Coordinates of C-alpha atoms in Angstrom, one line a residue:
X177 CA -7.4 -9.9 9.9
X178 CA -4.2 -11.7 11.8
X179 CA -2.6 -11.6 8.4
X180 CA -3.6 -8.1 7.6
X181 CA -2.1 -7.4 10.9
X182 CA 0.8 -8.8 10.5
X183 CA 1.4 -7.2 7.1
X184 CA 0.9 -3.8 8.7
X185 CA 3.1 -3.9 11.0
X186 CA 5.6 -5.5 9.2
X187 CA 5.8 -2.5 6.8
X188 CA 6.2 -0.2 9.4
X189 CA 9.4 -2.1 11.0
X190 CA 10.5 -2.4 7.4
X191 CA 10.0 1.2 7.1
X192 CA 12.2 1.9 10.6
X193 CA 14.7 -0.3 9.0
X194 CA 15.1 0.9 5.5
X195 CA 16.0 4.7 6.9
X196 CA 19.4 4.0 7.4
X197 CA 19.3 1.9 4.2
X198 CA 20.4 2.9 0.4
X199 CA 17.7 1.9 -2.1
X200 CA 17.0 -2.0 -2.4
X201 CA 18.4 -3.1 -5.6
X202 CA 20.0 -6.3 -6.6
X203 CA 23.5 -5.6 -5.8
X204 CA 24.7 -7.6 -3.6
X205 CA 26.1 -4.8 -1.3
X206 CA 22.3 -3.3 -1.0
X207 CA 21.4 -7.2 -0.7
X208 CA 23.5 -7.7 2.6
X209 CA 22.6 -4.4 4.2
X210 CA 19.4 -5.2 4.0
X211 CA 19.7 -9.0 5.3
X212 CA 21.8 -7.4 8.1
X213 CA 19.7 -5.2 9.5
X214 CA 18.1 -6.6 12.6
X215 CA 15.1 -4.2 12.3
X216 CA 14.2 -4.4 8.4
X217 CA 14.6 -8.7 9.1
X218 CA 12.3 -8.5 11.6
X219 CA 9.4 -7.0 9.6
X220 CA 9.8 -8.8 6.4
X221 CA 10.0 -12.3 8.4
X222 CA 6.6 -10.7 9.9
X223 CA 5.1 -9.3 6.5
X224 CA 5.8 -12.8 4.9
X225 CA 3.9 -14.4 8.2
X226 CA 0.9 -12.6 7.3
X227 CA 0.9 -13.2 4.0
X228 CA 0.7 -16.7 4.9
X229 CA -2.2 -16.3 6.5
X230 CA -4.0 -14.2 3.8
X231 CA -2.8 -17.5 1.5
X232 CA -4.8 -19.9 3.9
X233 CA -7.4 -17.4 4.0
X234 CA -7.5 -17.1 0.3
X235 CA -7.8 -21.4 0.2
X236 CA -11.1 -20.9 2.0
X237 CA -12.8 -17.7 0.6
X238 CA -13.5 -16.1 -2.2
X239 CA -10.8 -13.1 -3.2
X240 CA -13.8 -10.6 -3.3
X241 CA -14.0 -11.2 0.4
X242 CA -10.4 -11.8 1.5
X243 CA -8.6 -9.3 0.0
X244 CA -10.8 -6.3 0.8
X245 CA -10.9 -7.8 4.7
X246 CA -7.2 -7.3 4.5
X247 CA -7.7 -3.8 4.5
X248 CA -8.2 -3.7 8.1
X249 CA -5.1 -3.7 9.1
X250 CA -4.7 0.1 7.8
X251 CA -6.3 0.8 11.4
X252 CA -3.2 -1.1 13.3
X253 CA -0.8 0.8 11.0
X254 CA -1.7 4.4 11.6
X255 CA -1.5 3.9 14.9
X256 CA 1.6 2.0 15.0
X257 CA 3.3 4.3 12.7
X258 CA 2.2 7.2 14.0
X259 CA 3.2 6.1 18.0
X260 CA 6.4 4.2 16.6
X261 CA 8.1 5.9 13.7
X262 CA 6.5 9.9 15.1
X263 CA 5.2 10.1 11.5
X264 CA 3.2 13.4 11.7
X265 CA -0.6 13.3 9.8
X266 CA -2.4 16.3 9.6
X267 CA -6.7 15.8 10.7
X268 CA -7.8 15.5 6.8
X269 CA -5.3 12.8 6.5
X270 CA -6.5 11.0 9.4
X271 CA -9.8 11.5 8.1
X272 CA -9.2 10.2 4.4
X273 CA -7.5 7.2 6.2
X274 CA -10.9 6.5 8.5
X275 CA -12.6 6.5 5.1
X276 CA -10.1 4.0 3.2
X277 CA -10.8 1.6 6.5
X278 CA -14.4 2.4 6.3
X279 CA -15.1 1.5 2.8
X280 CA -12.6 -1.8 3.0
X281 CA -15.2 -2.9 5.8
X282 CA -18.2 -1.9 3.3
X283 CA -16.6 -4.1 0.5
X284 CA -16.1 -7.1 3.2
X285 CA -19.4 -6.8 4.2
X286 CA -20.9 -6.1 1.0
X287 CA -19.1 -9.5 -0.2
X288 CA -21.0 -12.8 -0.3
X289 CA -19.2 -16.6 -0.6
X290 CA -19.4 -17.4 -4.2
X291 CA -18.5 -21.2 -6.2
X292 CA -16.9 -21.1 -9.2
X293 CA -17.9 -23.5 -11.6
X294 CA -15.7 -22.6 -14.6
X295 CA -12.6 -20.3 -15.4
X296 CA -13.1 -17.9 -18.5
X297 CA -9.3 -19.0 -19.4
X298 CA -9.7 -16.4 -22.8
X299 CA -10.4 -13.2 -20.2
X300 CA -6.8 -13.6 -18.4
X301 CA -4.4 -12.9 -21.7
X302 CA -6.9 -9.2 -21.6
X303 CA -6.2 -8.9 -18.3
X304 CA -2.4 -9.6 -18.4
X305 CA -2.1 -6.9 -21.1
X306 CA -4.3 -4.4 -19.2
X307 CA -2.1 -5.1 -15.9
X308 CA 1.4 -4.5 -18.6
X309 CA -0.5 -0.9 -20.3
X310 CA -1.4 -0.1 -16.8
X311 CA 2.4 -0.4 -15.3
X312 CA 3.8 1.3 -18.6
X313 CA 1.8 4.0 -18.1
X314 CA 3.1 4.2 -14.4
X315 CA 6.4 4.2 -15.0
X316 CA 5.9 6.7 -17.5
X317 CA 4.5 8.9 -15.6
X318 CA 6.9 8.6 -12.3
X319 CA 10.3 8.7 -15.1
X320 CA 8.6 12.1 -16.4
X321 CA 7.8 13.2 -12.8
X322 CA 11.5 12.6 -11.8
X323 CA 13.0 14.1 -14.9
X324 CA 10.9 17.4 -13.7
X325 CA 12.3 17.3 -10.5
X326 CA 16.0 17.4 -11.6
X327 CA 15.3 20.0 -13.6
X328 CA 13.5 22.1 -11.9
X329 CA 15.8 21.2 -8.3
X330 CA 12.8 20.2 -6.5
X331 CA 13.3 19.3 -2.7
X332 CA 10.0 19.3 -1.7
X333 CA 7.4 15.9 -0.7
X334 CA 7.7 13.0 -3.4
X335 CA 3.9 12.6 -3.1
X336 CA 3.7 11.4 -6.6
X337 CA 6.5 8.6 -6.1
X338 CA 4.6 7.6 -2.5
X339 CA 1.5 7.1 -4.7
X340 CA 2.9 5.1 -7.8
X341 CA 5.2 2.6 -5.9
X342 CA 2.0 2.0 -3.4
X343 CA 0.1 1.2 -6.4
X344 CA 2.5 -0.9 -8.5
X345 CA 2.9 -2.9 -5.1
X346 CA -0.5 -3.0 -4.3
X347 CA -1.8 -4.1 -8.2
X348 CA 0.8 -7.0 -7.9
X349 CA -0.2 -8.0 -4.7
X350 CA -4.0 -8.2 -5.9
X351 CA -3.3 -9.9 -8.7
X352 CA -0.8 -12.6 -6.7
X353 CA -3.7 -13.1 -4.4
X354 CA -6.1 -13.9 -7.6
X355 CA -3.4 -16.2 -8.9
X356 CA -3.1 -18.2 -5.9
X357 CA -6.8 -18.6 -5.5
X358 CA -6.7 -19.8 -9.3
X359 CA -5.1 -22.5 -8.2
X360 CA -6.7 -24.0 -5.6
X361 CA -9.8 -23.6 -7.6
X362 CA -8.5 -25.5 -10.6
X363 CA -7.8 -28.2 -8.1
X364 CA -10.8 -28.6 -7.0
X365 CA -12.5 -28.6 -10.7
X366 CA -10.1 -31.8 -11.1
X367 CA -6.7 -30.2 -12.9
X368 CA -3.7 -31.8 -11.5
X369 CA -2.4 -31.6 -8.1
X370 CA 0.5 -29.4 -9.5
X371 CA -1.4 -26.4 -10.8
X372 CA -1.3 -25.8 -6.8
X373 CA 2.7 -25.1 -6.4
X374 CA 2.4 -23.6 -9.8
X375 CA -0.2 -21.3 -8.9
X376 CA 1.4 -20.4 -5.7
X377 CA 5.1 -20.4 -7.0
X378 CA 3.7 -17.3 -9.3
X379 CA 2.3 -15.7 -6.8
X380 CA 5.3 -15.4 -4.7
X381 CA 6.8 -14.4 -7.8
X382 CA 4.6 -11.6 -8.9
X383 CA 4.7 -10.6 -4.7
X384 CA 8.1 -10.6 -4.7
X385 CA 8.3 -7.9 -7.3
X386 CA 5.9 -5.6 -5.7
X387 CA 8.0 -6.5 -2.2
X388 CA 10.7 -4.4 -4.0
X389 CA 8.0 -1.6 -5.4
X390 CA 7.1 -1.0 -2.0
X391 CA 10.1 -1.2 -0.3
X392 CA 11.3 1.5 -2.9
X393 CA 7.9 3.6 -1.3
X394 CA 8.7 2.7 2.0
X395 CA 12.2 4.2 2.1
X396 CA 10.9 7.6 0.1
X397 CA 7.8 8.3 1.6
X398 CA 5.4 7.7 4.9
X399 CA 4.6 4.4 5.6
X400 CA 1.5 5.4 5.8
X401 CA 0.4 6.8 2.8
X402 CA 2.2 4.0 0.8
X403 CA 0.5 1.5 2.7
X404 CA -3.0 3.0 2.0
X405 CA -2.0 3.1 -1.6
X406 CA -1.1 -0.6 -1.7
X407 CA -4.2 -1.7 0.3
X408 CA -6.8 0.4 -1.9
X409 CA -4.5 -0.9 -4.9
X410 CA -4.3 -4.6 -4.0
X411 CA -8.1 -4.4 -2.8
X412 CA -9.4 -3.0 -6.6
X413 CA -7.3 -5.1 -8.8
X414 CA -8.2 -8.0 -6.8
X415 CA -11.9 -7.9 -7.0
X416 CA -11.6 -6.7 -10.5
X417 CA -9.2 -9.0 -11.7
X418 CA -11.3 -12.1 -9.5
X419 CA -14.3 -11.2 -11.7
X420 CA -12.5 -11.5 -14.4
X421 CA -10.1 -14.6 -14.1
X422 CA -12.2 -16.6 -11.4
X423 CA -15.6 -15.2 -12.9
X424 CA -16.7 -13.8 -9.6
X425 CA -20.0 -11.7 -9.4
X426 CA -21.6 -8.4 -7.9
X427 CA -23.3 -9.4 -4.7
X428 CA -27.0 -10.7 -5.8
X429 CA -28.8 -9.5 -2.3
X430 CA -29.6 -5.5 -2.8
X431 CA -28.0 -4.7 0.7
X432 CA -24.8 -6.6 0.1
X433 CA -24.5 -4.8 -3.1
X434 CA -25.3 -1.4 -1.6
X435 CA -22.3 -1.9 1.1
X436 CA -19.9 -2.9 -2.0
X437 CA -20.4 -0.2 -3.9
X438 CA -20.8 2.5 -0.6
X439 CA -17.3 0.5 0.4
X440 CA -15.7 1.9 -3.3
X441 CA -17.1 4.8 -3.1
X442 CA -15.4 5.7 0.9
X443 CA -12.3 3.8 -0.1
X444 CA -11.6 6.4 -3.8
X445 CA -12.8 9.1 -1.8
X446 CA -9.8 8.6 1.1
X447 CA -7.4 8.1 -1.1
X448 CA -8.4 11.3 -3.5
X449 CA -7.9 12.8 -0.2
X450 CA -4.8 11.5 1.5
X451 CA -2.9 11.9 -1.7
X452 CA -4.2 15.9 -2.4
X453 CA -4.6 16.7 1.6
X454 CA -2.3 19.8 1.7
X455 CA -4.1 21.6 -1.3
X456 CA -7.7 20.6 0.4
X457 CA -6.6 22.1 3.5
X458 CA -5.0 25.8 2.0
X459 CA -8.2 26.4 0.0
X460 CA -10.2 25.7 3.3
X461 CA -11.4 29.0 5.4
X462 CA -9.0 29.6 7.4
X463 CA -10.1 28.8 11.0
X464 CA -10.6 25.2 9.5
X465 CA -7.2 25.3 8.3
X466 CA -5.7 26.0 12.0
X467 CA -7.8 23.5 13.3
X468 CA -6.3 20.6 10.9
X469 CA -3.0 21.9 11.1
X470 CA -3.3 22.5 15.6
X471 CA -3.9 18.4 15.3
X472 CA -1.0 17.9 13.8
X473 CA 1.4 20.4 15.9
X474 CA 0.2 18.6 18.7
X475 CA 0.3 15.3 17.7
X476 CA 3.9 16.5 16.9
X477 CA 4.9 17.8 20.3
X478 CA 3.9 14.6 22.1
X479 CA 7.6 13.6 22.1
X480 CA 9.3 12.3 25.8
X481 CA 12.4 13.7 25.7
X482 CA 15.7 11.8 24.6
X483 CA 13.6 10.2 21.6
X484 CA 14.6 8.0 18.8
X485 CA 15.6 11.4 16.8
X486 CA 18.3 11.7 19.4
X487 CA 19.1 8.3 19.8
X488 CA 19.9 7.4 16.0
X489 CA 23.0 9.8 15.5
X490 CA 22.9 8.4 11.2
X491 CA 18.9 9.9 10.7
X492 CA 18.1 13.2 10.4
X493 CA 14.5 14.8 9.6
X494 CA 12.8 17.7 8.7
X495 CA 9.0 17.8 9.0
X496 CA 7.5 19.9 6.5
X497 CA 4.1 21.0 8.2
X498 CA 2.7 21.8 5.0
X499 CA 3.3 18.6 3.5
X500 CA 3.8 16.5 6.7
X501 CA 6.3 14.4 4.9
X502 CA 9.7 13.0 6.5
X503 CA 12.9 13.7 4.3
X504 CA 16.0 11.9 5.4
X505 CA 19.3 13.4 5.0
X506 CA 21.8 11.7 2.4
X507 CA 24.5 12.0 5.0
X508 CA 25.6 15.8 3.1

C-alpha cells in the first residue's frame, strides 16, 4: 500500500509537471525539459520509490495478491488530484472510481499465498504473442481514432486516447511485475543466482516503456481516469498472465473465491463506467442528471481565489462540464 501510494501520487505531480511540457519523446530537447522540470522530477523519483516497494513486495507475495493490493492507491489519487490539480469529476465518475477501489480490495482479499513448484516455460511464448496481438490491435485502434479526429476537426475530450495509453501502461506494468516475480521464483527452485538481475533488468525494461505510455496519457487526459485505466490494466494482466507464467490458481476456499470474482466484477463495472460516464448520465431522467452534474459545479466552485489557474501565466483550461475533461491550450 506505501508503494501504491507512492505511485499515485507520483503520477499526479508528473501530471502537474507534464502541462507545461511538449509530448515525451526521445529527442533530446523533450529529454531535458522533462529532466528540468522540478515538478515532473519530483514525481517520477517518487513513482520509481514506490515501485521499489511493490518489487520488495512482489519478493514476498504472490502477484495475485500484490498487484491487485496496489490498487489502493486509486483512493489517495482522487483525492490528491482532485484537491491538487482542481480536476473536475462528475458523481457517476466518483462512483465508478469507488467501485474500481472496491473490487481491487475484493481481489486482495479474495487472494490466498500460493507456492509454486514448477514454471509452465511452453505457456509464456502464448502469452508473449497474446500481449504483441493485444498492443497491435491497440494501436490500431487509437491510429484509426486519430485519423477520424483530423478529419473530422474534432476538439472535443480524447476519452479514447485516456483509455488506450492507461491500458498499454497498465498491461506492461502487469506483466513487468509477473516478470520480476519469475525471477525470484526461479531462484529459489535452484536456477542461477543471475536469473535475478535478469529478471528484474526486464522488468524495468518492459516498465520503462509503459512509463512513456502513460506519461503520453498523463499529458492528454485526467490523471485520473488514466490512472484507473492502468491500475485495472496492470491488476488483469497480472493475475492473468501469473496464472499463466507462474502457474498460479483460483483461490481453493469458496469465500476467497467469491471476493475474487465479486472484486472483477466491481472493478469492469467502474471502469465501463468511468470511461462512458457522460452518455450514462444524458440518458438518465433528468433530475438525476442535475444532481450528478450540481456535484460537480460545486466541487468546481470550491476555488480560494488567486489559484494555480492564475498563478501559471503558460496554462490555460477549459472545463467542458459535459465531458469534465481539461484541454490545455497549445500556446495559439
Amino acid at each position: 500500500m506505501a508503494g501504491a501510494a507512492g505511485n499515485s501520487i507520483g503520477k499526479v505531480l508528473q501530471k502537474k509537471g507534464t502541462l507545461i511540457l511538449p509530448p515525451l519523446s526521445f529527442k533530446l530537447k523533450v529529454i531535458r525539459g522533462y529532466a528540468l522540470n522540478r515538478l515532473w522530477i519530483s514525481g517520477f523519483l517518487l513513482d520509481m520509490c514506490g515501485a521499489a516497494l511493490m518489487l520488495t513486495a512482489l519478493s514476498q507475495a504472490p502477484v495475485s495478491v500484490v498487484q491487485p493490493i496496489a490498487g489502493c492507491g486509486l483512493a489517495i489519487l482522487c483525492v490528491f488530484s482532485h484537491f491538487y490539480l482542481k480536476e473536475v469529476m462528475n458523481g457517476l465518475d466518483w462512483i465508478a472510481i469507488t467501485m474500481a477501489g472496491l473490487g481491487t480490495i475484493g481481489v486482495g482479499v479474495g487472494g490466498e499465498e500460493q507456492k509454486v513448484e514448477e514454471i509452465p516455460l511452453f505457456s509464456i511464448p502464448w502469452l508473449v504473442l497474446t500481449v504483441l496481438i493485444l498492443f497491435v490491435l491497440l494501436n490500431t485502434w487509437l491510429h484509426i481514432y486519430k485519423k477520424q479526429r483530423r478529419e473530422q476537426e474534432l476538439t472535443g475530450p480524447e476519452v479514447i486516447e485516456e483509455v488506450i495509453y492507461g491500458l498499454e501502461s497498465g498491461i506492461l506494468f502487469g506483466i513487468s511485475s509477473v516478470i520480476s516475480k519469475m525471477g525470484f521464483v526461479m531462484s529459489e527452485m535452484g536456477f542461477p543466482k543471475i536469473v535475478v538481475p535478469a529478471a528484474i533488468s526486464c522488468s524495468v525494461a518492459c516498465s520503462a516503456v509503459g512509463f512513456v505510455y502513460q506519461t503520453r496519457g498523463l499529458k492528454h487526459g485526467r490523471a485520473i481516469v488514466v490512472s484507473t485505466c492502468t491500475s485495472v490494466a496492470s491488476i488483469v494482466s497480472g493475475v492473468v498472465a501469473g496464472m499463466v507464467a507462474l502457474d498460479e490458481h483460483l483461490p481453493t476456499a469458496p469465500a476467497g473465491r467469491f471476493f475474487l470474482l465479486l472484486g472483477w466484477f466491481f472493478i469492469i463495472t467502474g471502469v465501463i463506467l468511468l470511461v462512458t460516464s457522460t452518455r450514462v448520465i444524458a440518458r438518465l431522467p433528468k433530475p438525476v442528471q442535475k444532481f450528478l452534474k450540481s456535484n460537480m459545479e460545486r466541487s468546481h466552485s470550491i476555488r480560494r481565489p488567486g489559484s494555480a489557474r492564475g498563478k501559471d501565466p503558460n496554462q490555460s483550461t477549459t472545463i467542458h462540464a459535459s465531458t469534465l475533461h481539461i484541454l490545455t491550450s497549445t500556446g495559439k
